[in-house]
PDB file of C-alpha atoms and ligand atoms in Angstrom:
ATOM      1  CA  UNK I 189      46.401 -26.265 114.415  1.00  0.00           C
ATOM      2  CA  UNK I 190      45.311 -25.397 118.363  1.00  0.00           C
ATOM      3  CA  UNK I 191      42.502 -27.520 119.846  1.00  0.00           C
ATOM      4  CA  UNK I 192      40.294 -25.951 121.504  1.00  0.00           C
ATOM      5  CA  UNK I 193      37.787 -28.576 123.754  1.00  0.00           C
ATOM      6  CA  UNK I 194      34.634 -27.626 125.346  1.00  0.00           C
ATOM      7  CA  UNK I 195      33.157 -29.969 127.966  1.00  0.00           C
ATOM      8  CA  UNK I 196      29.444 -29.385 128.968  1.00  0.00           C
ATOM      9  CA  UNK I 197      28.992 -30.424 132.776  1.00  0.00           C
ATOM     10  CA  UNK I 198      25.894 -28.143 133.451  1.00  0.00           C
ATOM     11  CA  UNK I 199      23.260 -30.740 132.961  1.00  0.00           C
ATOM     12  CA  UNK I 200      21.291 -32.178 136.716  1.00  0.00           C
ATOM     13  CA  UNK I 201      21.601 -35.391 135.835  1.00  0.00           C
ATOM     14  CA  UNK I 202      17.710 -36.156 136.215  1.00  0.00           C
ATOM     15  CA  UNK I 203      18.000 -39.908 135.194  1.00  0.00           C
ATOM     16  CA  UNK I 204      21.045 -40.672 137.487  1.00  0.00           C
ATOM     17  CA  UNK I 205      18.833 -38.857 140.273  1.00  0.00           C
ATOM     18  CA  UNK I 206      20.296 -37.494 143.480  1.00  0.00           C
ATOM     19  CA  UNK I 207      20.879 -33.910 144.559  1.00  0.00           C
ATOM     20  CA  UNK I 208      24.422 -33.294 143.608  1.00  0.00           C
ATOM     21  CA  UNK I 209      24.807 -32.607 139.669  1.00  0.00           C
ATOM     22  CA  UNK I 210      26.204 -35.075 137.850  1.00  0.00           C
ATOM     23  CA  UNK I 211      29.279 -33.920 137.087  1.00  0.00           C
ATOM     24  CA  UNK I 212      29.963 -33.384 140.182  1.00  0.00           C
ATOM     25  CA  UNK I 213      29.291 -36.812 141.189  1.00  0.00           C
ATOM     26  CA  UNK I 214      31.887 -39.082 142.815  1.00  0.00           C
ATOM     27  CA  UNK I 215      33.799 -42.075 141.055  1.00  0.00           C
ATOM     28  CA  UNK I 216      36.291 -43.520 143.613  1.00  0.00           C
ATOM     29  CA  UNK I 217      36.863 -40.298 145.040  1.00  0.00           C
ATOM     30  CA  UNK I 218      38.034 -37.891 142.097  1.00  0.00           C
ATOM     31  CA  UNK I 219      34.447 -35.933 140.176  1.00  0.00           C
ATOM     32  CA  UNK I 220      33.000 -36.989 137.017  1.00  0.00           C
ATOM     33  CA  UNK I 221      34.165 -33.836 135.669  1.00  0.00           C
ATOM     34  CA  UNK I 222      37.893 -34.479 136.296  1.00  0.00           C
ATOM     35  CA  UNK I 223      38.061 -37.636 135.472  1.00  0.00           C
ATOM     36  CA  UNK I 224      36.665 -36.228 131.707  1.00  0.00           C
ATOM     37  CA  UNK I 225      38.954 -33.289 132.022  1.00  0.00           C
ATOM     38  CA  UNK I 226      42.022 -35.342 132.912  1.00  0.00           C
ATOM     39  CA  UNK I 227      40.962 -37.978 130.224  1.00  0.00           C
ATOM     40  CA  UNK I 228      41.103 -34.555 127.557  1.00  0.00           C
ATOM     41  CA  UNK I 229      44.336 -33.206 128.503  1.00  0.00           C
ATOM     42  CA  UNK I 230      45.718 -36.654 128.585  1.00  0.00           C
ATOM     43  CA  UNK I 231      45.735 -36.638 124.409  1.00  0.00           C
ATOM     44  CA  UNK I 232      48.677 -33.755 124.156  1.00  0.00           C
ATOM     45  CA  UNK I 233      46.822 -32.516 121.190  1.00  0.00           C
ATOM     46  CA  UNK I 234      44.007 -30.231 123.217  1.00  0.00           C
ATOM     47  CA  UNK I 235      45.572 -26.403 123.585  1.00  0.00           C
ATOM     48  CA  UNK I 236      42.251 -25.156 125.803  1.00  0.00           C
ATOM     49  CA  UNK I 237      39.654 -26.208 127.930  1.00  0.00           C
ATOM     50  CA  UNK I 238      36.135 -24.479 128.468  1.00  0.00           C
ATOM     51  CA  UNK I 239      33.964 -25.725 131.156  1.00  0.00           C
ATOM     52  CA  UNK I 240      30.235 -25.276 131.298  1.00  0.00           C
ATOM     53  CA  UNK I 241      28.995 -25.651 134.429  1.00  0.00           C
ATOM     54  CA  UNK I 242      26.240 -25.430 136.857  1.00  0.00           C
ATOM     55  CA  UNK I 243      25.207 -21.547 137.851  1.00  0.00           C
ATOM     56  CA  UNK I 244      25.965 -22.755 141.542  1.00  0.00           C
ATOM     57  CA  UNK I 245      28.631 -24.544 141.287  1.00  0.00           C
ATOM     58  CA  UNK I 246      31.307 -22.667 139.755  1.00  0.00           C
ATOM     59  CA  UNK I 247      33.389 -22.145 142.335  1.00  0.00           C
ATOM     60  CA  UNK I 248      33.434 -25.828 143.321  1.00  0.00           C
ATOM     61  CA  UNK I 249      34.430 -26.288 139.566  1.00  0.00           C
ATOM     62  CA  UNK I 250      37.131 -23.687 140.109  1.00  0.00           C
ATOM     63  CA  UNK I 251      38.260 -25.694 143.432  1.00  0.00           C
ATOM     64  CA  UNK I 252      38.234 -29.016 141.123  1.00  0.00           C
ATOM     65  CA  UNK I 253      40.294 -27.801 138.378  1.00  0.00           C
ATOM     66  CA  UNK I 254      42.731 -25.852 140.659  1.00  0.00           C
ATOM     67  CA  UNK I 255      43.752 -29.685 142.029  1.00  0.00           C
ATOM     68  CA  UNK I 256      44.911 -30.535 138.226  1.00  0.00           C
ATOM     69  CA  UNK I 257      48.000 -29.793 137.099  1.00  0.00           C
ATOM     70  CA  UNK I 258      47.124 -28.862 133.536  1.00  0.00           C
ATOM     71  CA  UNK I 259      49.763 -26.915 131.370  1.00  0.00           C
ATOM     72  CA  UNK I 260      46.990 -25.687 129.397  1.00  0.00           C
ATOM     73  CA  UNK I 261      44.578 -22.753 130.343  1.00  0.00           C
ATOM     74  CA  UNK I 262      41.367 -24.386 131.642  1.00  0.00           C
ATOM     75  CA  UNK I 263      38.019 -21.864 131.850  1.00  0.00           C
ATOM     76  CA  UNK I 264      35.127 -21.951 133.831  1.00  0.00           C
ATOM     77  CA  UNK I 265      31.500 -20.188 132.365  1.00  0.00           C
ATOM     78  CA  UNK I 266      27.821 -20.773 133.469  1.00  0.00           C
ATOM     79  CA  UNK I 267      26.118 -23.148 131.345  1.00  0.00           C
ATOM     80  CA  UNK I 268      22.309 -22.629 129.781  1.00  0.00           C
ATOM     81  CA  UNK I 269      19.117 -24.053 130.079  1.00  0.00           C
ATOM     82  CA  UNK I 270      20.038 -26.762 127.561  1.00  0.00           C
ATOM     83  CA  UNK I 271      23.062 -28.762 126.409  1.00  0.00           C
ATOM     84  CA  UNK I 272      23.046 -26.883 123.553  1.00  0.00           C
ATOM     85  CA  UNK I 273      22.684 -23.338 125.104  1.00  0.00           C
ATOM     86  CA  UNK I 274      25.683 -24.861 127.402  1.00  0.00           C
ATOM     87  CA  UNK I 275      27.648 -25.301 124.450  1.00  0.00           C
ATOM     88  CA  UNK I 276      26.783 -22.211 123.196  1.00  0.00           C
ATOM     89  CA  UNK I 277      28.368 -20.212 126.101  1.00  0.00           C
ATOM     90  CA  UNK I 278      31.400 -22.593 126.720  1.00  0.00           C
ATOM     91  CA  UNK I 279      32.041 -21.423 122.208  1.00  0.00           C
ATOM     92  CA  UNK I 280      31.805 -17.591 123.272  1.00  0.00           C
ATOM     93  CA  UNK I 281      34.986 -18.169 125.720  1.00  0.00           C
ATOM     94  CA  UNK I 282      37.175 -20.641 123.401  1.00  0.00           C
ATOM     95  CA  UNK I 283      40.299 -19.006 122.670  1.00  0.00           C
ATOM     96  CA  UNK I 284      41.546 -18.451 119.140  1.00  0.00           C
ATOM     97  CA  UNK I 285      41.246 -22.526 117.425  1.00  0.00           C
ATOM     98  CA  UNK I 286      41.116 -23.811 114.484  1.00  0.00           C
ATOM     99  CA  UNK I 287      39.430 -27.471 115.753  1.00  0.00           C
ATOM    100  CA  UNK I 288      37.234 -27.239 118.556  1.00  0.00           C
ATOM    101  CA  UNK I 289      36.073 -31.104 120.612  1.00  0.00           C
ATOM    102  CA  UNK I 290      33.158 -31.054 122.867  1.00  0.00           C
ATOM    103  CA  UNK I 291      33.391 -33.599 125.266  1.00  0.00           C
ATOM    104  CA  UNK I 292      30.517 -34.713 127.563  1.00  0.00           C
ATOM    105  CA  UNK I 293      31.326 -34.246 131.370  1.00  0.00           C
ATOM    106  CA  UNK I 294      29.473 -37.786 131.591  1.00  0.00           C
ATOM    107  CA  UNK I 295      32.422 -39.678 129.507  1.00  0.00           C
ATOM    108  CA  UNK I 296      35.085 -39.720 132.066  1.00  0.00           C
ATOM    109  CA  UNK I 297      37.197 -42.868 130.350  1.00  0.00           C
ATOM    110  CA  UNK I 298      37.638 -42.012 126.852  1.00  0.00           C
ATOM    111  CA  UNK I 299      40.910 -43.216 126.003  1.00  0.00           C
ATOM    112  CA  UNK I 300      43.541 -40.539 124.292  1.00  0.00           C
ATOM    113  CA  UNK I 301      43.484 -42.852 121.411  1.00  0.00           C
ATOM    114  CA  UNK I 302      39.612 -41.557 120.406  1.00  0.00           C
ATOM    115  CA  UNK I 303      40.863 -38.065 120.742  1.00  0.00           C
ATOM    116  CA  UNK I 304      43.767 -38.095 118.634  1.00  0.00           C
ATOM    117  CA  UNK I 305      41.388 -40.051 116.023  1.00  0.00           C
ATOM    118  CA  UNK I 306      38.921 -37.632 116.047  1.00  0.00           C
ATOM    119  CA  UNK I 307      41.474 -34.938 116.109  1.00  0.00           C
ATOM    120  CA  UNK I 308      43.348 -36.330 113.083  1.00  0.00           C
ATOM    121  CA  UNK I 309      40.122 -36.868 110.227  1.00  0.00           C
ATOM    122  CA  UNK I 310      39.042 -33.115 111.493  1.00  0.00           C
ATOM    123  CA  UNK I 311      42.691 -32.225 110.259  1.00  0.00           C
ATOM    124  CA  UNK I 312      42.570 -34.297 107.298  1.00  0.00           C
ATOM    125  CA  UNK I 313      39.913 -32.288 106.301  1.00  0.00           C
ATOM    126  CA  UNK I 314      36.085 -33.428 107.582  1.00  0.00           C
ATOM    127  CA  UNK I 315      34.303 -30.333 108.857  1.00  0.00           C
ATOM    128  CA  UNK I 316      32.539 -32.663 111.401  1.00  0.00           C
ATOM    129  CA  UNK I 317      33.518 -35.899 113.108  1.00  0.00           C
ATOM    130  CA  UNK I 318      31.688 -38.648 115.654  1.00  0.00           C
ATOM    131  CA  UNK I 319      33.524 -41.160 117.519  1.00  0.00           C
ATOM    132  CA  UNK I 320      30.970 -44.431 117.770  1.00  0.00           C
ATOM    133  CA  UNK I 321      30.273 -47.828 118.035  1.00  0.00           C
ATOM    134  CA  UNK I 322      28.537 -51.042 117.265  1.00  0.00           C
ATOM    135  CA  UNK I 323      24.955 -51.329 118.587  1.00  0.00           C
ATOM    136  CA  UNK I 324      24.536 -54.552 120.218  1.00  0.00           C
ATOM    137  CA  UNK I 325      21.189 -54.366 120.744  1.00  0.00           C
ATOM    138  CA  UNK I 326      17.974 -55.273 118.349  1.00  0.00           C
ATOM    139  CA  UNK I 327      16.651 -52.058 118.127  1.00  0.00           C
ATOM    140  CA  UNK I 328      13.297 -51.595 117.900  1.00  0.00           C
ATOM    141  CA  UNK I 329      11.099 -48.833 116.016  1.00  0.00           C
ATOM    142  CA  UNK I 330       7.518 -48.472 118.696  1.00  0.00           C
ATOM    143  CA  UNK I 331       4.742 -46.081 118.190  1.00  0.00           C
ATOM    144  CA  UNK I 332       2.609 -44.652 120.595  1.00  0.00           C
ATOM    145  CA  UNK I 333       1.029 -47.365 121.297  1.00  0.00           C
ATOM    146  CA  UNK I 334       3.930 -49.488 122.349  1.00  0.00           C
ATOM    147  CA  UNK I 335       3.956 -51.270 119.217  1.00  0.00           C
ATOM    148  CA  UNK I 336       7.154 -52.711 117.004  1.00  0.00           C
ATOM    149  CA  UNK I 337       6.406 -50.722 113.352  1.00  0.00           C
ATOM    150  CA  UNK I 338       9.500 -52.466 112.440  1.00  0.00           C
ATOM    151  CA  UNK I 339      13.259 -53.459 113.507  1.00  0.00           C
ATOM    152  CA  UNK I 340      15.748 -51.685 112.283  1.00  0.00           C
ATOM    153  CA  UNK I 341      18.966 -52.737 110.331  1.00  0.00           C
ATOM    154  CA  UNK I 342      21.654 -53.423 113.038  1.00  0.00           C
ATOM    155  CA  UNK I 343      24.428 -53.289 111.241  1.00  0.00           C
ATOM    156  CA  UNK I 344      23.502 -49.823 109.799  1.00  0.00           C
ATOM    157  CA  UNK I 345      23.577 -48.410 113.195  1.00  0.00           C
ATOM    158  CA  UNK I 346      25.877 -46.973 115.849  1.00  0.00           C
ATOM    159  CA  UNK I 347      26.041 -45.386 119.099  1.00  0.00           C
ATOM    160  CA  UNK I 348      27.355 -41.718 118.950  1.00  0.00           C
ATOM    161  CA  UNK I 349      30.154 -40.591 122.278  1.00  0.00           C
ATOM    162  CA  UNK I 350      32.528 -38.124 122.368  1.00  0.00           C
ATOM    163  CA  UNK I 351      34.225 -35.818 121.998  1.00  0.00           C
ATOM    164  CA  UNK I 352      32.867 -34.684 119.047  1.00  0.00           C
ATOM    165  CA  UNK I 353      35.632 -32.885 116.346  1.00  0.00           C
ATOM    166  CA  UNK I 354      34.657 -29.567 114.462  1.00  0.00           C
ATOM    167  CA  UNK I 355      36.254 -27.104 112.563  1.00  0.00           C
ATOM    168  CA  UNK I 356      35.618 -23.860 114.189  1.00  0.00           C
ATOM    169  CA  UNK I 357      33.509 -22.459 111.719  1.00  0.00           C
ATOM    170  CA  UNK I 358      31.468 -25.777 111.074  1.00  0.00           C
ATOM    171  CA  UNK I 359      30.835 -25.579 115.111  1.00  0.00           C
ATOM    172  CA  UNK I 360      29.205 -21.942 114.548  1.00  0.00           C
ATOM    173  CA  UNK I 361      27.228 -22.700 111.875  1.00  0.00           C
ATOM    174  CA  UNK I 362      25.874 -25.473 114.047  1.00  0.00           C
ATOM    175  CA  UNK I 363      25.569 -22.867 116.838  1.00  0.00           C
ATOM    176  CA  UNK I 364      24.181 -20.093 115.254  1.00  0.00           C
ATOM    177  CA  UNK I 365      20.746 -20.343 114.957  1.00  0.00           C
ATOM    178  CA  UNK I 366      19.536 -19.733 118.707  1.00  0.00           C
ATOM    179  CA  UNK I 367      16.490 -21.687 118.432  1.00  0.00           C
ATOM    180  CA  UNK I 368      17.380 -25.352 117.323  1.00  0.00           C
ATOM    181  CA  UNK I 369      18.991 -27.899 120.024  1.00  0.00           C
ATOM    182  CA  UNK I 370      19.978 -31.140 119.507  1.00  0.00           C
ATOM    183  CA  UNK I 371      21.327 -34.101 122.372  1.00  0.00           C
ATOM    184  CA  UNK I 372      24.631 -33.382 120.447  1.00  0.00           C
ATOM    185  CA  UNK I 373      26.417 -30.850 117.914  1.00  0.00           C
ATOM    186  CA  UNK I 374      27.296 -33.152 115.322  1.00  0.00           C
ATOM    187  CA  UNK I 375      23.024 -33.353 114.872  1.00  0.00           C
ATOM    188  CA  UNK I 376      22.890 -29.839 114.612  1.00  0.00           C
ATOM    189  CA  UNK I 377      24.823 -29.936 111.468  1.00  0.00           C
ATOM    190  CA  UNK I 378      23.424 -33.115 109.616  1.00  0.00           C
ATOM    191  CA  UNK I 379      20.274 -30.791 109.631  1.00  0.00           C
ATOM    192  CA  UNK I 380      22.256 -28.045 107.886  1.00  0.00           C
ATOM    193  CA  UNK I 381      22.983 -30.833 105.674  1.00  0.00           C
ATOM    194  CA  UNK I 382      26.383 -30.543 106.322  1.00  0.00           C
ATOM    195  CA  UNK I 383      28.947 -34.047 106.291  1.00  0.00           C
ATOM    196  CA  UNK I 384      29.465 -35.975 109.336  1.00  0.00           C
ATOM    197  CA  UNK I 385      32.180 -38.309 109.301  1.00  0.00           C
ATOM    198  CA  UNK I 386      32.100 -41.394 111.822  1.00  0.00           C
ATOM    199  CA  UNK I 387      35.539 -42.755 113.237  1.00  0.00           C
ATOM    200  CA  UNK I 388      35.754 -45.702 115.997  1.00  0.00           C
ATOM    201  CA  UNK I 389      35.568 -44.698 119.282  1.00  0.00           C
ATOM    202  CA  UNK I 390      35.630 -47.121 122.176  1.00  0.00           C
ATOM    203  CA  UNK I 391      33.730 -49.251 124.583  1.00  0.00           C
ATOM    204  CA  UNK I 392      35.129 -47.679 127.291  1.00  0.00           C
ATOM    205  CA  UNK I 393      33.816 -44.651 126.970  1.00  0.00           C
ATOM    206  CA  UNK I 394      30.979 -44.729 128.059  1.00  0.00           C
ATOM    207  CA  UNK I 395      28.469 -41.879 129.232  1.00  0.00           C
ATOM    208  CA  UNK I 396      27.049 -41.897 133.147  1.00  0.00           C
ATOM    209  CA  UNK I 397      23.494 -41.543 132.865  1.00  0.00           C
ATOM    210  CA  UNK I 398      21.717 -44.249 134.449  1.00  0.00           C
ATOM    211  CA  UNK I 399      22.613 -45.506 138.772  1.00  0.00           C
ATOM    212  CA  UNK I 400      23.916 -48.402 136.831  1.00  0.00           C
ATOM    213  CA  UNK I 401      26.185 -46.912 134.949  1.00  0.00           C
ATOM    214  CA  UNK I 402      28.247 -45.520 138.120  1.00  0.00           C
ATOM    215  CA  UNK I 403      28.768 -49.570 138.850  1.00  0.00           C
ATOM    216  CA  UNK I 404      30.473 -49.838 135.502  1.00  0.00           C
ATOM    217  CA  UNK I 405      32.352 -46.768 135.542  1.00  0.00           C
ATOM    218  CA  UNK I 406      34.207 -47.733 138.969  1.00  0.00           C
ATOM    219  CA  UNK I 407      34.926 -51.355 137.581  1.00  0.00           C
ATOM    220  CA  UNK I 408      36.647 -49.618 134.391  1.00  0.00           C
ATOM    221  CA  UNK I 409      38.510 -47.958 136.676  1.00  0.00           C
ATOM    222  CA  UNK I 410      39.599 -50.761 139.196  1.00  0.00           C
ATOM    223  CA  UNK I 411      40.598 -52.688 135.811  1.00  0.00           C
ATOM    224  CA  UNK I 412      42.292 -50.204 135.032  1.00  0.00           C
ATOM    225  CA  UNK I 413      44.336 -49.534 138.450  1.00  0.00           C
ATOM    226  CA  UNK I 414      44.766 -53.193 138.428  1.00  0.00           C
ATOM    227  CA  UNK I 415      46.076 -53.252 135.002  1.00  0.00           C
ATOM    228  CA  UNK I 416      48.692 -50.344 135.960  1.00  0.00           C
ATOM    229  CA  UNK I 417      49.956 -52.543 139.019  1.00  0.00           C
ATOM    230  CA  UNK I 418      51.034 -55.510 136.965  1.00  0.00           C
TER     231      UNK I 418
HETATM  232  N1  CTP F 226      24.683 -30.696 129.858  1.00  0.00           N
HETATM  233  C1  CTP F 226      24.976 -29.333 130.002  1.00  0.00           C
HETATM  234  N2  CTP F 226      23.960 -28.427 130.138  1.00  0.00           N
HETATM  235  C2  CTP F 226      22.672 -28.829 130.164  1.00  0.00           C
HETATM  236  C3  CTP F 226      22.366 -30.214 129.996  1.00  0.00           C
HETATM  237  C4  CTP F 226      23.398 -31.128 129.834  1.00  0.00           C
HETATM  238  O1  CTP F 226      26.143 -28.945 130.013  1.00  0.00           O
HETATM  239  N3  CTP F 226      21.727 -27.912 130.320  1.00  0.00           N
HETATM  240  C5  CTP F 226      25.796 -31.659 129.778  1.00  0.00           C
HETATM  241  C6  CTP F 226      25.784 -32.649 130.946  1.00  0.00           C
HETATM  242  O2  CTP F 226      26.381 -32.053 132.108  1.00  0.00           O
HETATM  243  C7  CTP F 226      26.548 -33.838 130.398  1.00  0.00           C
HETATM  244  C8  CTP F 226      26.331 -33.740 128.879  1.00  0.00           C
HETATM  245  O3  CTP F 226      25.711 -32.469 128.631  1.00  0.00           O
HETATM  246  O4  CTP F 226      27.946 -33.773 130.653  1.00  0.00           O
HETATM  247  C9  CTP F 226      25.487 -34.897 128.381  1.00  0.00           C
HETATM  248  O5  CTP F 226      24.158 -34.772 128.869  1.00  0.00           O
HETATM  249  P1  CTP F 226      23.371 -35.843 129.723  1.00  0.00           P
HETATM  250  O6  CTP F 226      24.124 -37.109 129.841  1.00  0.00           O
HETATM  251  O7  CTP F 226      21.969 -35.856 129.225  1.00  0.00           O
HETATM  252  O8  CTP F 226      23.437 -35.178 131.196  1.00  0.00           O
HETATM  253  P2  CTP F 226      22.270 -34.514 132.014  1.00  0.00           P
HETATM  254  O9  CTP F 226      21.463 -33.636 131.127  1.00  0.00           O
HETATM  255  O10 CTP F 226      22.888 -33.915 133.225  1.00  0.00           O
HETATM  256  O11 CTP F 226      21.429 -35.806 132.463  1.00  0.00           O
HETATM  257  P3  CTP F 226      19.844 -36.016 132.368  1.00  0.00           P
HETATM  258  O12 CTP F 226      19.475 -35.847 130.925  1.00  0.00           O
HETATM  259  O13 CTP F 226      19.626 -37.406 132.889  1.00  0.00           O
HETATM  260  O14 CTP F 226      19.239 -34.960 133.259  1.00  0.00           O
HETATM  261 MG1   MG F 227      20.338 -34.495 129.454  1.00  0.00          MG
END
């Protein structure tokens, strides 16, 4: 079954700040965006790659992707107003698949491993699938007013990444009503009341959204350099 895996890379980036979108931003010299688009074509299961990217920076995205030596065909298109609408455009270009991954730009580390797990229970039949975590935080329910309603059941929750697995036709049900948008696809279809299956994914990959964040990503990278050298 071909792979087809859509990576969204059109958002600003608003809560890392700066000029420069995010996925364009620099992690020891090599772009957000390849280091996510690298970390996809590393698991030799993905057959395409659709990038959505900003309106004006498609031909930087073109430059970036022209430096990888991919032996699959990797797309460019303009992403939307939302991640959703993003999505939406990157699923008109797919090629022909039967299991389409969408991949935040922001997750530049996620180990092959996650893929091919998320790859394999979309094969084994689940129509949707979520790589995710532990919370390790006490999370806290607040209303308006700043205050606690109640804490909720730790173990009972986890923290969503990607890529996200779907059978092509469960991804355009998710898509196809225009209006509704959701901070990821698998949400789209628990509306439609449609199964979402959760499989481990991986501390590593993690999502750039906060100045922080950047700190962390280069130290997961030095470790990992380091870890190559010995
Ligand atoms: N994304 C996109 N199109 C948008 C908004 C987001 O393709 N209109 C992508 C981002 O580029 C990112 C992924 O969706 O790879 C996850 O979104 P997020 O981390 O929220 O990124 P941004 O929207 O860029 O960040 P922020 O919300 O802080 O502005
Ligand atoms: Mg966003």
């Amino acid at each position: 079954m071909s792979v087809a895996c859509i990576i969204p890379a059109a958002g600003r980036g608003e809560r890392l700040g700066g000029a420069t979108p995010k996925a364009l931003r620099q992690i020891s010299g090599k772009t957000l965006l390849e280091h996510s688009v690298r970390a996809m074509i590393a698991a030799r299961e993905v057959t395409s790659v659709v990038i959505a990217a900003p309106q004006e920076s498609v031909s930087q995205v073109e430059d970036i992707l022209s430096q990888i030596a991919a032996d699959v065909p990797i797309s460019v298109v303009v992403g939307g107003q939302s991640r959703t609408d993003s999505v939406r455009n990157a699923a008109r270009a797919i090629p022909s698949a039967e299991i389409v991954l969408v991949h935040d730009a922001a997750r530049p580390f996620v180990p092959a491993e996650v893929v091919s797990r998320v790859i394999s229970a979309v094969r084994a039949g689940a129509p949707a699938v979520v790589p995710a975590i532990p919370v390790t935080d006490t999370i806290k329910h607040v209303d308006a007013a700043g205050r606690v309603v109640h804490t909720v059941e730790r173990d009972e929750l986890r923290a969503a990444q990607t890529p996200q697995g779907f059978t092509k036709t469960a991804l355009d049900q998710a898509l196809a009503d225009h209006q509704t948008q959701a901070t990821d696809e698998a949400g789209l279809l628990e509306e439609l009341g449609v199964p979402v299956l959760v499989v481990a994914g991986h501390s590593e990959s993690m999502k750039v959204t906060r100045p922080l964040d950047l700190v962390v990503a280069e130290a997961i990278l030095r470790r990992r350099q380091s870890d190559r050298m010995m």
